PDB file of C-alpha atoms in Angstrom:
ATOM      1  CA  MET A   1     -19.929 -33.089  96.144  1.00 54.00           C
ATOM      2  CA  SER A   2     -18.741 -36.322  94.548  1.00 49.00           C
ATOM      3  CA  GLU A   3     -17.760 -35.503  91.011  1.00 54.00           C
ATOM      4  CA  SER A   4     -17.786 -37.076  87.617  1.00 56.00           C
ATOM      5  CA  THR A   5     -16.246 -35.444  84.554  1.00 54.00           C
ATOM      6  CA  SER A   6     -16.888 -36.088  80.902  1.00 59.00           C
ATOM      7  CA  ARG A   7     -16.129 -34.924  77.369  1.00 75.00           C
ATOM      8  CA  ARG A   8     -18.491 -32.009  77.748  1.00 81.00           C
ATOM      9  CA  HIS A   9     -17.311 -29.304  80.114  1.00 91.00           C
ATOM     10  CA  VAL A  10     -19.636 -30.336  82.862  1.00 91.00           C
ATOM     11  CA  GLU A  11     -19.484 -31.947  86.297  1.00 92.00           C
ATOM     12  CA  THR A  12     -22.360 -33.467  88.173  1.00 92.00           C
ATOM     13  CA  GLY A  13     -22.571 -34.669  91.735  1.00 93.00           C
ATOM     14  CA  VAL A  14     -24.811 -35.238  94.679  1.00 94.00           C
ATOM     15  CA  LEU A  15     -24.990 -32.513  97.322  1.00 95.00           C
ATOM     16  CA  GLU A  16     -24.471 -34.330 100.603  1.00 94.00           C
ATOM     17  CA  ASN A  17     -26.329 -33.703 103.851  1.00 95.00           C
ATOM     18  CA  ARG A  18     -29.239 -31.757 102.416  1.00 97.00           C
ATOM     19  CA  GLY A  19     -32.595 -31.787 104.167  1.00 97.00           C
ATOM     20  CA  PHE A  20     -35.963 -30.704 102.827  1.00 98.00           C
ATOM     21  CA  LEU A  21     -39.131 -29.321 104.345  1.00 98.00           C
ATOM     22  CA  ASN A  22     -42.379 -28.823 102.485  1.00 98.00           C
ATOM     23  CA  LEU A  23     -44.323 -25.743 103.574  1.00 97.00           C
ATOM     24  CA  ARG A  24     -47.981 -25.155 102.738  1.00 96.00           C
ATOM     25  CA  LEU A  25     -49.316 -21.715 103.597  1.00 94.00           C
ATOM     26  CA  ASP A  26     -51.957 -19.304 102.335  1.00 92.00           C
ATOM     27  CA  PRO A  27     -49.891 -16.366 101.004  1.00 92.00           C
ATOM     28  CA  HIS A  28     -52.795 -14.011 101.721  1.00 91.00           C
ATOM     29  CA  LYS A  29     -52.509 -14.704 105.454  1.00 91.00           C
ATOM     30  CA  GLU A  30     -49.876 -12.079 106.237  1.00 91.00           C
ATOM     31  CA  LYS A  31     -49.528 -13.004 109.882  1.00 93.00           C
ATOM     32  CA  ALA A  32     -48.637 -16.599 109.081  1.00 94.00           C
ATOM     33  CA  VAL A  33     -46.243 -15.583 106.307  1.00 95.00           C
ATOM     34  CA  LYS A  34     -44.493 -13.160 108.676  1.00 95.00           C
ATOM     35  CA  ALA A  35     -44.277 -15.849 111.367  1.00 96.00           C
ATOM     36  CA  ALA A  36     -42.642 -18.268 108.925  1.00 96.00           C
ATOM     37  CA  GLU A  37     -40.257 -15.596 107.664  1.00 96.00           C
ATOM     38  CA  GLN A  38     -39.197 -14.745 111.194  1.00 96.00           C
ATOM     39  CA  ILE A  39     -38.202 -18.360 111.871  1.00 96.00           C
ATOM     40  CA  LEU A  40     -36.535 -18.783 108.490  1.00 96.00           C
ATOM     41  CA  GLY A  41     -34.685 -15.472 108.793  1.00 95.00           C
ATOM     42  CA  GLN A  42     -35.485 -14.738 105.156  1.00 95.00           C
ATOM     43  CA  ALA A  43     -38.388 -13.928 102.897  1.00 94.00           C
ATOM     44  CA  VAL A  44     -40.804 -16.530 101.583  1.00 95.00           C
ATOM     45  CA  PRO A  45     -40.766 -15.883  97.806  1.00 96.00           C
ATOM     46  CA  LEU A  46     -44.206 -14.943  96.526  1.00 95.00           C
ATOM     47  CA  VAL A  47     -43.189 -14.563  92.884  1.00 95.00           C
ATOM     48  CA  SER A  48     -43.755 -17.695  90.776  1.00 95.00           C
ATOM     49  CA  ASN A  49     -40.696 -19.765  89.904  1.00 96.00           C
ATOM     50  CA  THR A  50     -38.216 -17.956  92.111  1.00 96.00           C
ATOM     51  CA  TYR A  51     -36.268 -18.960  95.199  1.00 97.00           C
ATOM     52  CA  GLY A  52     -34.747 -17.064  98.072  1.00 96.00           C
ATOM     53  CA  SER A  53     -31.213 -17.665  99.345  1.00 95.00           C
ATOM     54  CA  GLY A  54     -29.940 -17.111 102.843  1.00 93.00           C
ATOM     55  CA  GLU A  55     -29.296 -19.535 105.623  1.00 94.00           C
ATOM     56  CA  HIS A  56     -31.677 -21.830 103.704  1.00 96.00           C
ATOM     57  CA  ARG A  57     -32.968 -21.948 100.185  1.00 97.00           C
ATOM     58  CA  VAL A  58     -36.717 -21.418  99.933  1.00 97.00           C
ATOM     59  CA  TYR A  59     -38.082 -22.532  96.571  1.00 98.00           C
ATOM     60  CA  TRP A  60     -41.500 -21.487  95.242  1.00 97.00           C
ATOM     61  CA  LEU A  61     -43.339 -24.685  94.268  1.00 97.00           C
ATOM     62  CA  GLY A  62     -46.841 -23.304  93.813  1.00 95.00           C
ATOM     63  CA  PRO A  63     -48.980 -20.350  94.872  1.00 93.00           C
ATOM     64  CA  ASP A  64     -49.293 -21.803  98.386  1.00 94.00           C
ATOM     65  CA  GLU A  65     -46.387 -24.251  98.546  1.00 96.00           C
ATOM     66  CA  TRP A  66     -42.639 -23.979  99.122  1.00 97.00           C
ATOM     67  CA  LEU A  67     -39.675 -26.311  99.501  1.00 98.00           C
ATOM     68  CA  ILE A  68     -37.084 -25.382 102.105  1.00 98.00           C
ATOM     69  CA  GLU A  69     -33.597 -26.792 101.515  1.00 98.00           C
ATOM     70  CA  THR A  70     -31.259 -26.696 104.467  1.00 97.00           C
ATOM     71  CA  ASP A  71     -28.551 -28.681 106.276  1.00 97.00           C
ATOM     72  CA  ALA A  72     -29.805 -32.178 107.064  1.00 96.00           C
ATOM     73  CA  GLY A  73     -28.809 -31.705 110.698  1.00 96.00           C
ATOM     74  CA  ASP A  74     -31.026 -28.645 111.088  1.00 96.00           C
ATOM     75  CA  VAL A  75     -34.198 -30.075 109.575  1.00 97.00           C
ATOM     76  CA  VAL A  76     -35.852 -31.430 112.711  1.00 97.00           C
ATOM     77  CA  ALA A  77     -35.230 -28.276 114.744  1.00 97.00           C
ATOM     78  CA  LEU A  78     -36.404 -26.030 111.923  1.00 97.00           C
ATOM     79  CA  GLU A  79     -39.523 -28.146 111.403  1.00 97.00           C
ATOM     80  CA  ASN A  80     -40.386 -27.893 115.094  1.00 97.00           C
ATOM     81  CA  GLU A  81     -39.808 -24.141 115.199  1.00 97.00           C
ATOM     82  CA  LEU A  82     -41.970 -23.588 112.122  1.00 97.00           C
ATOM     83  CA  ALA A  83     -44.699 -25.876 113.449  1.00 96.00           C
ATOM     84  CA  MET A  84     -44.771 -23.894 116.711  1.00 96.00           C
ATOM     85  CA  ALA A  85     -44.795 -20.540 114.928  1.00 95.00           C
ATOM     86  CA  LEU A  86     -47.563 -21.624 112.554  1.00 95.00           C
ATOM     87  CA  ALA A  87     -49.736 -23.362 115.141  1.00 93.00           C
ATOM     88  CA  GLY A  88     -53.309 -22.149 114.738  1.00 89.00           C
ATOM     89  CA  SER A  89     -52.736 -21.031 111.135  1.00 90.00           C
ATOM     90  CA  SER A  90     -53.942 -22.930 108.090  1.00 89.00           C
ATOM     91  CA  ALA A  91     -50.475 -24.217 107.376  1.00 94.00           C
ATOM     92  CA  ALA A  92     -48.589 -27.478 107.073  1.00 96.00           C
ATOM     93  CA  ILE A  93     -44.913 -28.201 107.517  1.00 97.00           C
ATOM     94  CA  ASN A  94     -43.565 -31.628 106.605  1.00 97.00           C
ATOM     95  CA  ASP A  95     -40.121 -33.192 106.606  1.00 97.00           C
ATOM     96  CA  VAL A  96     -39.668 -34.651 103.112  1.00 97.00           C
ATOM     97  CA  SER A  97     -35.903 -35.214 103.358  1.00 97.00           C
ATOM     98  CA  GLY A  98     -36.332 -38.921 102.738  1.00 96.00           C
ATOM     99  CA  GLY A  99     -37.933 -38.293  99.394  1.00 96.00           C
ATOM    100  CA  TYR A 100     -35.493 -35.977  97.673  1.00 97.00           C
ATOM    101  CA  VAL A 101     -31.875 -35.681  96.643  1.00 97.00           C
ATOM    102  CA  ALA A 102     -30.117 -32.520  95.474  1.00 97.00           C
ATOM    103  CA  LEU A 103     -27.725 -32.732  92.542  1.00 97.00           C
ATOM    104  CA  ARG A 104     -25.510 -30.003  91.188  1.00 97.00           C
ATOM    105  CA  ILE A 105     -24.480 -29.702  87.572  1.00 96.00           C
ATOM    106  CA  VAL A 106     -21.693 -27.228  86.860  1.00 96.00           C
ATOM    107  CA  GLY A 107     -19.699 -26.266  83.787  1.00 95.00           C
ATOM    108  CA  ALA A 108     -19.703 -24.342  80.538  1.00 94.00           C
ATOM    109  CA  ASP A 109     -21.852 -27.040  78.912  1.00 94.00           C
ATOM    110  CA  ALA A 110     -24.260 -27.555  81.822  1.00 95.00           C
ATOM    111  CA  ARG A 111     -27.090 -25.762  80.023  1.00 95.00           C
ATOM    112  CA  THR A 112     -26.508 -27.719  76.821  1.00 95.00           C
ATOM    113  CA  VAL A 113     -26.640 -31.035  78.671  1.00 96.00           C
ATOM    114  CA  LEU A 114     -29.818 -30.092  80.560  1.00 96.00           C
ATOM    115  CA  ALA A 115     -31.464 -28.879  77.360  1.00 96.00           C
ATOM    116  CA  LYS A 116     -31.225 -32.414  75.949  1.00 96.00           C
ATOM    117  CA  GLY A 117     -33.949 -33.548  78.311  1.00 96.00           C
ATOM    118  CA  CYS A 118     -35.766 -30.401  79.402  1.00 96.00           C
ATOM    119  CA  THR A 119     -38.259 -28.257  77.501  1.00 94.00           C
ATOM    120  CA  LEU A 120     -37.666 -25.064  79.486  1.00 94.00           C
ATOM    121  CA  ASP A 121     -35.905 -22.077  77.955  1.00 94.00           C
ATOM    122  CA  LEU A 122     -32.737 -22.166  80.068  1.00 94.00           C
ATOM    123  CA  HIS A 123     -31.019 -19.117  78.545  1.00 92.00           C
ATOM    124  CA  PRO A 124     -29.888 -16.646  81.220  1.00 88.00           C
ATOM    125  CA  PRO A 125     -32.291 -13.768  80.562  1.00 89.00           C
ATOM    126  CA  GLU A 126     -35.156 -16.213  81.008  1.00 91.00           C
ATOM    127  CA  PHE A 127     -33.742 -18.705  83.502  1.00 95.00           C
ATOM    128  CA  ARG A 128     -31.325 -16.526  85.452  1.00 94.00           C
ATOM    129  CA  PRO A 129     -29.913 -16.882  88.979  1.00 95.00           C
ATOM    130  CA  GLY A 130     -32.742 -16.790  91.504  1.00 96.00           C
ATOM    131  CA  ARG A 131     -35.120 -18.607  89.169  1.00 96.00           C
ATOM    132  CA  CYS A 132     -36.385 -22.130  89.765  1.00 97.00           C
ATOM    133  CA  ALA A 133     -38.991 -24.335  88.135  1.00 97.00           C
ATOM    134  CA  ARG A 134     -40.600 -27.662  88.665  1.00 97.00           C
ATOM    135  CA  THR A 135     -40.388 -29.264  85.255  1.00 97.00           C
ATOM    136  CA  ARG A 136     -39.386 -32.464  83.539  1.00 97.00           C
ATOM    137  CA  LEU A 137     -35.898 -33.758  82.828  1.00 97.00           C
ATOM    138  CA  ALA A 138     -35.428 -36.985  80.928  1.00 95.00           C
ATOM    139  CA  ARG A 139     -38.988 -38.158  81.687  1.00 93.00           C
ATOM    140  CA  THR A 140     -38.668 -37.522  85.433  1.00 96.00           C
ATOM    141  CA  THR A 141     -40.080 -34.620  87.425  1.00 97.00           C
ATOM    142  CA  ILE A 142     -37.476 -32.332  88.946  1.00 97.00           C
ATOM    143  CA  LEU A 143     -37.085 -28.979  90.597  1.00 98.00           C
ATOM    144  CA  LEU A 144     -34.459 -27.066  88.648  1.00 98.00           C
ATOM    145  CA  ALA A 145     -32.787 -23.915  89.974  1.00 97.00           C
ATOM    146  CA  ALA A 146     -30.236 -21.543  88.444  1.00 97.00           C
ATOM    147  CA  ASP A 147     -27.530 -21.000  91.079  1.00 96.00           C
ATOM    148  CA  GLY A 148     -25.916 -17.669  91.883  1.00 93.00           C
ATOM    149  CA  GLU A 149     -22.734 -18.637  90.046  1.00 92.00           C
ATOM    150  CA  PRO A 150     -22.905 -18.786  86.251  1.00 89.00           C
ATOM    151  CA  ASP A 151     -23.232 -22.190  84.547  1.00 94.00           C
ATOM    152  CA  SER A 152     -24.310 -23.872  87.761  1.00 96.00           C
ATOM    153  CA  TYR A 153     -27.677 -25.507  88.368  1.00 97.00           C
ATOM    154  CA  THR A 154     -29.264 -27.382  91.243  1.00 97.00           C
ATOM    155  CA  ILE A 155     -31.548 -30.312  90.500  1.00 98.00           C
ATOM    156  CA  ILE A 156     -33.809 -31.622  93.248  1.00 98.00           C
ATOM    157  CA  ALA A 157     -35.204 -34.987  92.251  1.00 97.00           C
ATOM    158  CA  ALA A 158     -37.090 -37.847  93.826  1.00 97.00           C
ATOM    159  CA  ARG A 159     -34.562 -40.075  95.589  1.00 96.00           C
ATOM    160  CA  SER A 160     -35.671 -43.160  93.685  1.00 97.00           C
ATOM    161  CA  PHE A 161     -34.947 -41.444  90.345  1.00 96.00           C
ATOM    162  CA  THR A 162     -31.519 -40.133  91.319  1.00 95.00           C
ATOM    163  CA  ASP A 163     -29.509 -43.087  90.090  1.00 95.00           C
ATOM    164  CA  TYR A 164     -31.303 -43.018  86.749  1.00 96.00           C
ATOM    165  CA  LEU A 165     -30.873 -39.248  86.456  1.00 96.00           C
ATOM    166  CA  ARG A 166     -27.147 -39.401  87.185  1.00 95.00           C
ATOM    167  CA  ARG A 167     -26.692 -42.087  84.534  1.00 95.00           C
ATOM    168  CA  TRP A 168     -28.774 -40.054  82.094  1.00 96.00           C
ATOM    169  CA  LEU A 169     -26.733 -36.907  82.808  1.00 95.00           C
ATOM    170  CA  ALA A 170     -23.457 -38.801  82.407  1.00 94.00           C
ATOM    171  CA  HIS A 171     -24.651 -40.231  79.098  1.00 94.00           C
ATOM    172  CA  ALA A 172     -25.918 -36.867  77.892  1.00 94.00           C
ATOM    173  CA  ALA A 173     -22.544 -35.325  78.734  1.00 92.00           C
ATOM    174  CA  GLU A 174     -20.648 -37.807  76.560  1.00 90.00           C
ATOM    175  CA  LYS A 175     -22.165 -36.658  73.293  1.00 79.00           C
TER     176      LYS A 175
ATOM    177  CA  MET B   1     -46.949 -30.384  71.051  1.00 85.00           C
ATOM    178  CA  LEU B   2     -49.171 -27.764  72.639  1.00 93.00           C
ATOM    179  CA  LEU B   3     -47.645 -24.819  74.447  1.00 95.00           C
ATOM    180  CA  ILE B   4     -49.976 -24.292  77.406  1.00 96.00           C
ATOM    181  CA  GLU B   5     -49.987 -21.136  79.492  1.00 96.00           C
ATOM    182  CA  CYS B   6     -50.137 -21.969  83.192  1.00 96.00           C
ATOM    183  CA  PRO B   7     -51.630 -18.988  85.079  1.00 95.00           C
ATOM    184  CA  TRP B   8     -48.749 -19.226  87.581  1.00 95.00           C
ATOM    185  CA  CYS B   9     -45.772 -20.600  85.645  1.00 96.00           C
ATOM    186  CA  GLY B  10     -46.277 -19.157  82.165  1.00 94.00           C
ATOM    187  CA  PRO B  11     -45.974 -21.096  78.901  1.00 95.00           C
ATOM    188  CA  ARG B  12     -44.867 -24.705  79.370  1.00 96.00           C
ATOM    189  CA  ALA B  13     -44.714 -27.803  77.195  1.00 96.00           C
ATOM    190  CA  GLU B  14     -47.770 -30.038  77.002  1.00 96.00           C
ATOM    191  CA  THR B  15     -45.820 -32.937  78.565  1.00 96.00           C
ATOM    192  CA  GLU B  16     -45.885 -31.131  81.936  1.00 97.00           C
ATOM    193  CA  PHE B  17     -49.686 -31.183  82.052  1.00 97.00           C
ATOM    194  CA  SER B  18     -52.506 -33.630  82.436  1.00 97.00           C
ATOM    195  CA  TYR B  19     -55.947 -33.102  80.949  1.00 97.00           C
ATOM    196  CA  GLY B  20     -59.028 -32.914  83.139  1.00 96.00           C
ATOM    197  CA  GLY B  21     -61.931 -32.840  80.693  1.00 95.00           C
ATOM    198  CA  GLU B  22     -64.597 -30.227  80.194  1.00 95.00           C
ATOM    199  CA  ALA B  23     -64.719 -27.319  82.643  1.00 94.00           C
ATOM    200  CA  GLY B  24     -67.859 -26.127  84.385  1.00 90.00           C
ATOM    201  CA  ILE B  25     -69.340 -29.529  85.243  1.00 91.00           C
ATOM    202  CA  THR B  26     -70.792 -29.045  88.715  1.00 90.00           C
ATOM    203  CA  ARG B  27     -71.541 -32.006  90.930  1.00 92.00           C
ATOM    204  CA  PRO B  28     -75.255 -31.996  91.790  1.00 94.00           C
ATOM    205  CA  ARG B  29     -75.919 -30.778  95.320  1.00 93.00           C
ATOM    206  CA  ASP B  30     -78.344 -33.623  96.056  1.00 95.00           C
ATOM    207  CA  PRO B  31     -77.502 -36.693  93.934  1.00 94.00           C
ATOM    208  CA  ASP B  32     -80.291 -38.733  95.571  1.00 95.00           C
ATOM    209  CA  ALA B  33     -82.877 -36.378  94.102  1.00 96.00           C
ATOM    210  CA  LEU B  34     -81.766 -37.103  90.518  1.00 95.00           C
ATOM    211  CA  SER B  35     -83.264 -39.600  88.123  1.00 96.00           C
ATOM    212  CA  ASP B  36     -80.949 -42.203  86.613  1.00 96.00           C
ATOM    213  CA  ALA B  37     -80.981 -40.270  83.360  1.00 97.00           C
ATOM    214  CA  GLU B  38     -79.973 -37.032  85.095  1.00 96.00           C
ATOM    215  CA  TRP B  39     -77.203 -38.784  87.024  1.00 96.00           C
ATOM    216  CA  ALA B  40     -75.924 -40.431  83.840  1.00 96.00           C
ATOM    217  CA  ASP B  41     -75.990 -37.044  82.140  1.00 95.00           C
ATOM    218  CA  TYR B  42     -73.813 -35.592  84.911  1.00 96.00           C
ATOM    219  CA  LEU B  43     -71.418 -38.545  84.856  1.00 95.00           C
ATOM    220  CA  PHE B  44     -71.031 -39.224  81.151  1.00 96.00           C
ATOM    221  CA  CYS B  45     -72.463 -36.572  78.853  1.00 95.00           C
ATOM    222  CA  ARG B  46     -70.192 -33.784  77.660  1.00 95.00           C
ATOM    223  CA  SER B  47     -70.789 -30.999  75.158  1.00 94.00           C
ATOM    224  CA  ASN B  48     -67.956 -32.060  72.782  1.00 94.00           C
ATOM    225  CA  PRO B  49     -68.178 -28.853  70.726  1.00 95.00           C
ATOM    226  CA  ARG B  50     -66.606 -28.168  67.371  1.00 97.00           C
ATOM    227  CA  GLY B  51     -64.723 -24.962  68.115  1.00 95.00           C
ATOM    228  CA  ASN B  52     -64.250 -23.156  71.386  1.00 95.00           C
ATOM    229  CA  HIS B  53     -64.012 -25.486  74.393  1.00 96.00           C
ATOM    230  CA  ARG B  54     -63.506 -24.650  78.062  1.00 95.00           C
ATOM    231  CA  GLU B  55     -61.495 -27.399  79.703  1.00 96.00           C
ATOM    232  CA  LEU B  56     -59.534 -28.291  82.818  1.00 96.00           C
ATOM    233  CA  TRP B  57     -55.790 -28.844  82.909  1.00 97.00           C
ATOM    234  CA  ASN B  58     -53.487 -29.731  85.775  1.00 97.00           C
ATOM    235  CA  HIS B  59     -49.865 -28.570  85.790  1.00 97.00           C
ATOM    236  CA  ALA B  60     -48.912 -32.011  87.085  1.00 97.00           C
ATOM    237  CA  HIS B  61     -45.133 -31.712  86.663  1.00 97.00           C
ATOM    238  CA  GLY B  62     -45.015 -28.027  87.597  1.00 96.00           C
ATOM    239  CA  CYS B  63     -46.921 -26.170  90.274  1.00 96.00           C
ATOM    240  CA  ARG B  64     -49.515 -29.005  90.482  1.00 95.00           C
ATOM    241  CA  ARG B  65     -52.466 -26.587  90.249  1.00 95.00           C
ATOM    242  CA  TRP B  66     -55.700 -27.015  88.315  1.00 95.00           C
ATOM    243  CA  PHE B  67     -56.688 -24.228  85.964  1.00 96.00           C
ATOM    244  CA  GLY B  68     -58.954 -23.587  83.019  1.00 96.00           C
ATOM    245  CA  VAL B  69     -58.078 -23.285  79.349  1.00 96.00           C
ATOM    246  CA  GLU B  70     -60.090 -22.145  76.353  1.00 96.00           C
ATOM    247  CA  ARG B  71     -59.054 -24.170  73.329  1.00 96.00           C
ATOM    248  CA  ASP B  72     -60.412 -24.423  69.819  1.00 97.00           C
ATOM    249  CA  THR B  73     -61.016 -28.123  69.167  1.00 96.00           C
ATOM    250  CA  VAL B  74     -60.525 -27.650  65.419  1.00 97.00           C
ATOM    251  CA  THR B  75     -57.318 -25.607  65.324  1.00 96.00           C
ATOM    252  CA  TYR B  76     -56.046 -26.520  68.818  1.00 95.00           C
ATOM    253  CA  ARG B  77     -55.383 -22.804  69.294  1.00 95.00           C
ATOM    254  CA  ILE B  78     -55.481 -21.869  72.990  1.00 95.00           C
ATOM    255  CA  SER B  79     -57.042 -18.431  73.388  1.00 94.00           C
ATOM    256  CA  ARG B  80     -56.667 -18.036  77.140  1.00 93.00           C
ATOM    257  CA  SER B  81     -55.919 -19.676  80.477  1.00 95.00           C
ATOM    258  CA  PHE B  82     -57.631 -18.754  83.695  1.00 93.00           C
ATOM    259  CA  GLU B  83     -57.487 -19.481  87.396  1.00 92.00           C
ATOM    260  CA  LEU B  84     -60.379 -21.511  88.746  1.00 89.00           C
ATOM    261  CA  TYR B  85     -60.132 -20.263  92.301  1.00 75.00           C
ATOM    262  CA  PRO B  86     -58.786 -16.718  92.166  1.00 63.00           C
ATOM    263  CA  ALA B  87     -60.183 -15.713  95.558  1.00 52.00           C
ATOM    264  CA  ALA B  88     -58.595 -16.722  98.852  1.00 44.00           C
ATOM    265  CA  VAL B  89     -61.850 -18.495  99.716  1.00 44.00           C
ATOM    266  CA  PRO B  90     -62.781 -20.651  96.713  1.00 41.00           C
ATOM    267  CA  GLU B  91     -66.281 -20.139  95.385  1.00 40.00           C
ATOM    268  CA  THR B  92     -66.238 -23.249  93.292  1.00 44.00           C
ATOM    269  CA  ASP B  93     -69.560 -23.155  91.558  1.00 43.00           C
ATOM    270  CA  ALA B  94     -69.486 -19.428  90.879  1.00 45.00           C
ATOM    271  CA  ALA B  95     -65.955 -19.558  89.500  1.00 43.00           C
ATOM    272  CA  LEU B  96     -66.772 -22.452  87.192  1.00 43.00           C
ATOM    273  CA  GLN B  97     -70.209 -21.403  86.027  1.00 44.00           C
ATOM    274  CA  SER B  98     -69.562 -17.763  85.265  1.00 44.00           C
ATOM    275  CA  GLY B  99     -68.648 -17.091  81.673  1.00 41.00           C
ATOM    276  CA  PRO B 100     -65.118 -16.561  80.422  1.00 42.00           C
ATOM    277  CA  ASP B 101     -65.776 -12.834  80.010  1.00 40.00           C
ATOM    278  CA  ASN B 102     -66.337 -12.555  83.731  1.00 38.00           C
ATOM    279  CA  SER B 103     -63.392 -11.110  85.649  1.00 39.00           C
ATOM    280  CA  ASN B 104     -62.621 -14.423  87.325  1.00 38.00           C
ATOM    281  CA  GLY B 105     -59.232 -15.186  85.952  1.00 37.00           C
ATOM    282  CA  GLY B 106     -56.103 -13.656  84.564  1.00 36.00           C
ATOM    283  CA  ASP B 107     -55.044 -14.257  81.010  1.00 36.00           C
TER     284      ASP B 107
END
């Protein structure tokens, strides 16, 4: 993670070598869900606005849609394995690594900085580790996740907005 | 700013949503059989009530799903949100045409 520090107790940086797969699947089709889970080695979260951690991170995006975050080097193999396992099911698996960048924002003031551009209630009882949400930050659409460690958040944003978001976060951290 | 309850994500700010107009407008099964007046009615005419209004919203910056909302057009008070396609196999017309008291959606 390349880091930048500021007056607020917060550091932001890009997470390098992250790859992303978009998974569409009918959650009522148990066989397909089980097949995906077997390949992933972890559960596909069925509860809204949560993510599962393990070898990968599997974020809930919608009632039939997930984003899998993993090492960039593993994306192609994982995509192929999932495509094979889900062949014949009403499912879609797509490599969207080119479209997204993961940022991490860490520090005692991380929540305060995020709250300047986000309407979600980010307080821990509400937005605690294991929670994620697609929402808006500073007029862009992001996927925000509360990491396992306190005061640490992952932001997954469209690649083309990343430069703007990093500047916005740096500016927000100065005041 | 409205606080809109997404059936999947819970209450979220209005800025995350886009509006989809009146709910329950069903596309005619055989458009060729309609008169120009009937087709124009389907395309352009809406009930525009004073009071309770069933309307479509899309959680565009969230889970990206369409759902229904009942909103009072005078007070802007939202009384409930409901899923449009609660079943695994969508029954579009039935889900849209049945009344809000029907057990089609969660609150």
